Amino acid sequence: MTASIPDIVISRLPIYLRALERLAQDGHEVTSSLELGKHLGISSAQIRKDLSHFGGFGKQGTGYKIKYLTEQLRQVLKVEQEWEIALVGAGDLGSAVARYRGFAHRGFRVAYVFDSAASKAGKRLGNLEIYPMEKLHEIISERQIKVAMIAVPAESAQQVADALIAAGVRAILNYAPINLNVPAHVRVQYIDPVIHLQRMTYYISE
Amino acid sequence: MTASIPDIVISRLPIYLRALERLAQDGHEVTSSLELGKHLGISSAQIRKDLSHFGGFGKQGTGYKIKYLTEQLRQVLKVEQEWEIALVGAGDLGSAVARYRGFAHRGFRVAYVFDSAASKAGKRLGNLEIYPMEKLHEIISERQIKVAMIAVPAESAQQVADALIAAGVRAILNYAPINLNVPAHVRVQYIDPVIHLQRMTYYISE
């Protein structure tokens, strides 16, 4: 494991991991940088180079063993075990996120839900109790939750982020359409449908 | 404009565009590959190389004019005008997506909403009427809608995609946690929170 893997490489590994998981679901046991590249629209040279940062994943010509490569990528990304996630916001979006079935077996589980509406506190969202914001600091710091998702209106997102970070959160997935200011030790990613839409319109010809 | 820009470059342009829009909002008029790279965790060499595919965006040392570069990127990505989007699914997630305020001025507008539930047909989602699925083919083909978002349960997502494509849709943003099979002339992107979460856990130290 090398000390510093470029951010841009790390950002592609989850894409490779998802492609491998889908190949495995389809019954494949071995794949190649060529096959992966074809699925993903990434050059096979790029894929080989990215994976070479970790060494020993496969030899050119013989292909990659999907199970082995999957395990290695999970380890690199630290998702071989499940992270508990704190979700803030139990409105339409938060409810949909809490019910999202794509987390299972991929390293994450929504474990705590918070909402500022007094009317929601104590109610349930699926199996989870909705906690008031007043409980956020205590629960997140005591349970040592490091990962959170923000599904609140744009106006309150920064305030929620500040509270999460003060309680020890290190990684935030933000659904609100606003840029968050966070200290250097905290990572933020954005769910931004426009980024994805803009990746496709280029290809639409009249 | 060169004929074939690599997919991987196109996939980064919306990220650059968003960063530029945020810099402009913060009052900046000029930026550099170094500054953009710092914001985005991408090397400045990569950014210069990506932008060089289109030529003439700026000279090394003098920086990029944000307004000009923004306009050029919008043109390349074909989002200088607004695309009407068809949204399928008016449940929790669909409602949240329809209300998302991040589309404005970025090239997209949710224009039509469809839902399979008879109880929802004719009701409103914000300003929009919810149409039954039976109307999907007619509306999408007549209005020549090319872009759609799928916010239905995983079980029905493929069937919805098939109907959208049959009606002429060329680009699908899929919120359902399922891989869609589409013909070669159709693009699909996925909203997958796990990809974003996995991009952050690598950086969380114990």
PDB file of C-alpha atoms in Angstrom, chain A residues 40-193:
ATOM      1  CA  LEU A  40     -17.042   2.285 -17.968  1.00  0.00           C
ATOM      2  CA  GLY A  41     -15.883   4.354 -20.911  1.00  0.00           C
ATOM      3  CA  ILE A  42     -12.383   4.556 -19.429  1.00  0.00           C
ATOM      4  CA  SER A  43      -9.279   3.460 -21.316  1.00  0.00           C
ATOM      5  CA  SER A  44      -7.833   0.114 -20.303  1.00  0.00           C
ATOM      6  CA  ALA A  45      -4.432   1.774 -19.926  1.00  0.00           C
ATOM      7  CA  GLN A  46      -5.918   4.151 -17.360  1.00  0.00           C
ATOM      8  CA  ILE A  47      -7.481   1.277 -15.440  1.00  0.00           C
ATOM      9  CA  ARG A  48      -4.225  -0.717 -15.404  1.00  0.00           C
ATOM     10  CA  LYS A  49      -2.339   2.350 -14.252  1.00  0.00           C
ATOM     11  CA  ASP A  50      -4.859   3.107 -11.500  1.00  0.00           C
ATOM     12  CA  LEU A  51      -4.795  -0.437 -10.196  1.00  0.00           C
ATOM     13  CA  SER A  52      -1.003  -0.604 -10.369  1.00  0.00           C
ATOM     14  CA  HIS A  53      -0.895   1.887  -7.477  1.00  0.00           C
ATOM     15  CA  PHE A  54      -1.770  -0.997  -5.211  1.00  0.00           C
ATOM     16  CA  GLY A  55       0.270  -3.641  -6.957  1.00  0.00           C
ATOM     17  CA  GLY A  56      -0.290  -7.285  -7.651  1.00  0.00           C
ATOM     18  CA  PHE A  57      -3.925  -7.175  -8.729  1.00  0.00           C
ATOM     19  CA  GLY A  58      -3.360  -9.056 -11.924  1.00  0.00           C
ATOM     20  CA  LYS A  59      -0.972  -9.576 -14.754  1.00  0.00           C
ATOM     21  CA  GLN A  60      -1.435  -8.126 -18.170  1.00  0.00           C
ATOM     22  CA  GLY A  61      -2.911 -10.764 -20.427  1.00  0.00           C
ATOM     23  CA  THR A  62      -4.241 -13.025 -17.671  1.00  0.00           C
ATOM     24  CA  GLY A  63      -6.963 -10.696 -16.427  1.00  0.00           C
ATOM     25  CA  TYR A  64      -8.174  -9.877 -12.937  1.00  0.00           C
ATOM     26  CA  LYS A  65      -9.827 -12.308 -10.546  1.00  0.00           C
ATOM     27  CA  ILE A  66     -13.005 -10.443  -9.706  1.00  0.00           C
ATOM     28  CA  LYS A  67     -13.400 -11.767  -6.164  1.00  0.00           C
ATOM     29  CA  TYR A  68      -9.808 -10.996  -5.221  1.00  0.00           C
ATOM     30  CA  LEU A  69      -9.773  -7.553  -6.827  1.00  0.00           C
ATOM     31  CA  THR A  70     -13.109  -6.704  -5.176  1.00  0.00           C
ATOM     32  CA  GLU A  71     -11.733  -7.617  -1.755  1.00  0.00           C
ATOM     33  CA  GLN A  72      -8.582  -5.595  -2.329  1.00  0.00           C
ATOM     34  CA  LEU A  73     -10.491  -2.519  -3.472  1.00  0.00           C
ATOM     35  CA  ARG A  74     -12.840  -2.787  -0.485  1.00  0.00           C
ATOM     36  CA  GLN A  75      -9.815  -2.889   1.784  1.00  0.00           C
ATOM     37  CA  VAL A  76      -8.153   0.095   0.122  1.00  0.00           C
ATOM     38  CA  LEU A  77     -11.388   2.090   0.364  1.00  0.00           C
ATOM     39  CA  LYS A  78     -11.941   0.862   3.946  1.00  0.00           C
ATOM     40  CA  VAL A  79     -15.385  -0.498   3.192  1.00  0.00           C
ATOM     41  CA  GLU A  80     -14.714  -4.137   4.054  1.00  0.00           C
ATOM     42  CA  GLN A  81     -16.760  -3.459   7.185  1.00  0.00           C
ATOM     43  CA  GLU A  82     -19.920  -1.404   7.587  1.00  0.00           C
ATOM     44  CA  TRP A  83     -19.823   2.281   8.483  1.00  0.00           C
ATOM     45  CA  GLU A  84     -22.767   3.579  10.477  1.00  0.00           C
ATOM     46  CA  ILE A  85     -24.192   6.684   8.872  1.00  0.00           C
ATOM     47  CA  ALA A  86     -25.999   9.560  10.529  1.00  0.00           C
ATOM     48  CA  LEU A  87     -28.696  11.006   8.291  1.00  0.00           C
ATOM     49  CA  VAL A  88     -29.923  14.526   8.967  1.00  0.00           C
ATOM     50  CA  GLY A  89     -33.299  15.392   7.494  1.00  0.00           C
ATOM     51  CA  ALA A  90     -36.351  13.149   7.499  1.00  0.00           C
ATOM     52  CA  GLY A  91     -38.403  14.928   4.858  1.00  0.00           C
ATOM     53  CA  ASP A  92     -39.188  13.534   1.408  1.00  0.00           C
ATOM     54  CA  LEU A  93     -35.554  13.281   0.427  1.00  0.00           C
ATOM     55  CA  GLY A  94     -34.278  11.993   3.772  1.00  0.00           C
ATOM     56  CA  SER A  95     -37.013   9.347   3.802  1.00  0.00           C
ATOM     57  CA  ALA A  96     -36.071   8.231   0.312  1.00  0.00           C
ATOM     58  CA  VAL A  97     -32.382   8.133   1.222  1.00  0.00           C
ATOM     59  CA  ALA A  98     -33.079   6.127   4.382  1.00  0.00           C
ATOM     60  CA  ARG A  99     -34.994   3.587   2.323  1.00  0.00           C
ATOM     61  CA  TYR A 100     -32.395   3.398  -0.474  1.00  0.00           C
ATOM     62  CA  ARG A 101     -31.556  -0.242  -0.954  1.00  0.00           C
ATOM     63  CA  GLY A 102     -28.171   0.295  -2.571  1.00  0.00           C
ATOM     64  CA  PHE A 103     -26.202   0.581   0.682  1.00  0.00           C
ATOM     65  CA  ALA A 104     -26.393  -3.076   1.648  1.00  0.00           C
ATOM     66  CA  HIS A 105     -23.157  -5.052   1.328  1.00  0.00           C
ATOM     67  CA  ARG A 106     -21.326  -2.011   0.061  1.00  0.00           C
ATOM     68  CA  GLY A 107     -19.957  -0.744   3.327  1.00  0.00           C
ATOM     69  CA  PHE A 108     -22.676   1.503   4.739  1.00  0.00           C
ATOM     70  CA  ARG A 109     -25.812   1.441   6.856  1.00  0.00           C
ATOM     71  CA  VAL A 110     -28.055   4.333   7.848  1.00  0.00           C
ATOM     72  CA  ALA A 111     -27.990   3.960  11.619  1.00  0.00           C
ATOM     73  CA  TYR A 112     -29.302   7.255  13.030  1.00  0.00           C
ATOM     74  CA  VAL A 113     -31.771   9.792  11.697  1.00  0.00           C
ATOM     75  CA  PHE A 114     -32.160  13.359  12.951  1.00  0.00           C
ATOM     76  CA  ASP A 115     -34.699  16.037  12.116  1.00  0.00           C
ATOM     77  CA  SER A 116     -35.289  19.526  13.417  1.00  0.00           C
ATOM     78  CA  ALA A 117     -39.089  19.293  13.261  1.00  0.00           C
ATOM     79  CA  ALA A 118     -40.482  18.775  16.752  1.00  0.00           C
ATOM     80  CA  SER A 119     -43.392  16.910  15.186  1.00  0.00           C
ATOM     81  CA  LYS A 120     -41.064  14.207  13.855  1.00  0.00           C
ATOM     82  CA  ALA A 121     -39.009  13.498  16.969  1.00  0.00           C
ATOM     83  CA  GLY A 122     -39.762  10.077  18.394  1.00  0.00           C
ATOM     84  CA  LYS A 123     -41.514   8.936  15.201  1.00  0.00           C
ATOM     85  CA  ARG A 124     -40.046   6.197  13.051  1.00  0.00           C
ATOM     86  CA  LEU A 125     -38.495   6.134   9.625  1.00  0.00           C
ATOM     87  CA  GLY A 126     -38.558   2.467   8.683  1.00  0.00           C
ATOM     88  CA  ASN A 127     -36.793   0.710  11.565  1.00  0.00           C
ATOM     89  CA  LEU A 128     -35.123   3.856  12.817  1.00  0.00           C
ATOM     90  CA  GLU A 129     -36.247   6.306  15.459  1.00  0.00           C
ATOM     91  CA  ILE A 130     -36.073   9.953  14.415  1.00  0.00           C
ATOM     92  CA  TYR A 131     -34.061  11.940  16.952  1.00  0.00           C
ATOM     93  CA  PRO A 132     -34.327  15.677  17.548  1.00  0.00           C
ATOM     94  CA  MET A 133     -31.318  17.821  16.596  1.00  0.00           C
ATOM     95  CA  GLU A 134     -30.636  18.394  20.298  1.00  0.00           C
ATOM     96  CA  LYS A 135     -29.508  14.762  20.518  1.00  0.00           C
ATOM     97  CA  LEU A 136     -27.155  14.966  17.534  1.00  0.00           C
ATOM     98  CA  HIS A 137     -23.954  15.914  19.306  1.00  0.00           C
ATOM     99  CA  GLU A 138     -24.339  13.368  22.072  1.00  0.00           C
ATOM    100  CA  ILE A 139     -25.241  10.427  19.853  1.00  0.00           C
ATOM    101  CA  ILE A 140     -22.671  11.087  17.137  1.00  0.00           C
ATOM    102  CA  SER A 141     -19.799  11.686  19.516  1.00  0.00           C
ATOM    103  CA  GLU A 142     -20.641   8.776  21.813  1.00  0.00           C
ATOM    104  CA  ARG A 143     -21.174   6.277  19.003  1.00  0.00           C
ATOM    105  CA  GLN A 144     -18.174   7.712  17.169  1.00  0.00           C
ATOM    106  CA  ILE A 145     -20.066   8.159  13.922  1.00  0.00           C
ATOM    107  CA  LYS A 146     -17.682   9.422  11.247  1.00  0.00           C
ATOM    108  CA  VAL A 147     -19.935   9.497   8.199  1.00  0.00           C
ATOM    109  CA  ALA A 148     -23.064  11.594   7.680  1.00  0.00           C
ATOM    110  CA  MET A 149     -25.547  12.519   4.970  1.00  0.00           C
ATOM    111  CA  ILE A 150     -27.284  15.884   4.836  1.00  0.00           C
ATOM    112  CA  ALA A 151     -30.797  15.958   3.366  1.00  0.00           C
ATOM    113  CA  VAL A 152     -32.089  19.284   4.647  1.00  0.00           C
ATOM    114  CA  PRO A 153     -32.985  22.507   2.774  1.00  0.00           C
ATOM    115  CA  ALA A 154     -30.055  24.547   1.437  1.00  0.00           C
ATOM    116  CA  GLU A 155     -30.581  27.270   4.066  1.00  0.00           C
ATOM    117  CA  SER A 156     -29.825  24.947   6.974  1.00  0.00           C
ATOM    118  CA  ALA A 157     -27.189  22.708   5.394  1.00  0.00           C
ATOM    119  CA  GLN A 158     -24.130  24.678   6.572  1.00  0.00           C
ATOM    120  CA  GLN A 159     -25.403  24.822  10.136  1.00  0.00           C
ATOM    121  CA  VAL A 160     -26.069  21.082  10.111  1.00  0.00           C
ATOM    122  CA  ALA A 161     -22.597  20.435   8.688  1.00  0.00           C
ATOM    123  CA  ASP A 162     -21.022  22.521  11.458  1.00  0.00           C
ATOM    124  CA  ALA A 163     -22.892  20.542  14.105  1.00  0.00           C
ATOM    125  CA  LEU A 164     -21.910  17.218  12.542  1.00  0.00           C
ATOM    126  CA  ILE A 165     -18.258  18.206  12.345  1.00  0.00           C
ATOM    127  CA  ALA A 166     -18.247  19.471  15.932  1.00  0.00           C
ATOM    128  CA  ALA A 167     -19.526  16.044  16.961  1.00  0.00           C
ATOM    129  CA  GLY A 168     -16.702  14.246  15.151  1.00  0.00           C
ATOM    130  CA  VAL A 169     -17.997  13.558  11.647  1.00  0.00           C
ATOM    131  CA  ARG A 170     -15.223  13.327   9.053  1.00  0.00           C
ATOM    132  CA  ALA A 171     -17.092  12.632   5.831  1.00  0.00           C
ATOM    133  CA  ILE A 172     -20.282  14.310   4.636  1.00  0.00           C
ATOM    134  CA  LEU A 173     -22.451  13.468   1.682  1.00  0.00           C
ATOM    135  CA  ASN A 174     -24.481  16.585   0.944  1.00  0.00           C
ATOM    136  CA  TYR A 175     -27.768  16.406  -0.975  1.00  0.00           C
ATOM    137  CA  ALA A 176     -28.495  20.126  -0.564  1.00  0.00           C
ATOM    138  CA  PRO A 177     -27.648  22.319  -3.565  1.00  0.00           C
ATOM    139  CA  ILE A 178     -25.113  24.402  -1.685  1.00  0.00           C
ATOM    140  CA  ASN A 179     -21.346  24.396  -1.301  1.00  0.00           C
ATOM    141  CA  LEU A 180     -20.287  23.593   2.274  1.00  0.00           C
ATOM    142  CA  ASN A 181     -17.349  25.194   4.027  1.00  0.00           C
ATOM    143  CA  VAL A 182     -15.544  22.595   6.079  1.00  0.00           C
ATOM    144  CA  PRO A 183     -12.152  22.344   7.761  1.00  0.00           C
ATOM    145  CA  ALA A 184      -9.331  20.523   5.981  1.00  0.00           C
ATOM    146  CA  HIS A 185      -9.734  17.283   7.954  1.00  0.00           C
ATOM    147  CA  VAL A 186     -13.311  16.821   6.712  1.00  0.00           C
ATOM    148  CA  ARG A 187     -14.301  15.499   3.291  1.00  0.00           C
ATOM    149  CA  VAL A 188     -17.456  16.519   1.467  1.00  0.00           C
ATOM    150  CA  GLN A 189     -19.091  14.988  -1.565  1.00  0.00           C
ATOM    151  CA  TYR A 190     -22.177  16.284  -3.310  1.00  0.00           C
ATOM    152  CA  ILE A 191     -25.160  14.525  -4.801  1.00  0.00           C
ATOM    153  CA  ASP A 192     -25.717  16.807  -7.740  1.00  0.00           C
ATOM    154  CA  PRO A 193     -27.965  15.461 -10.496  1.00  0.00           C
TER     155      PRO A 193
END
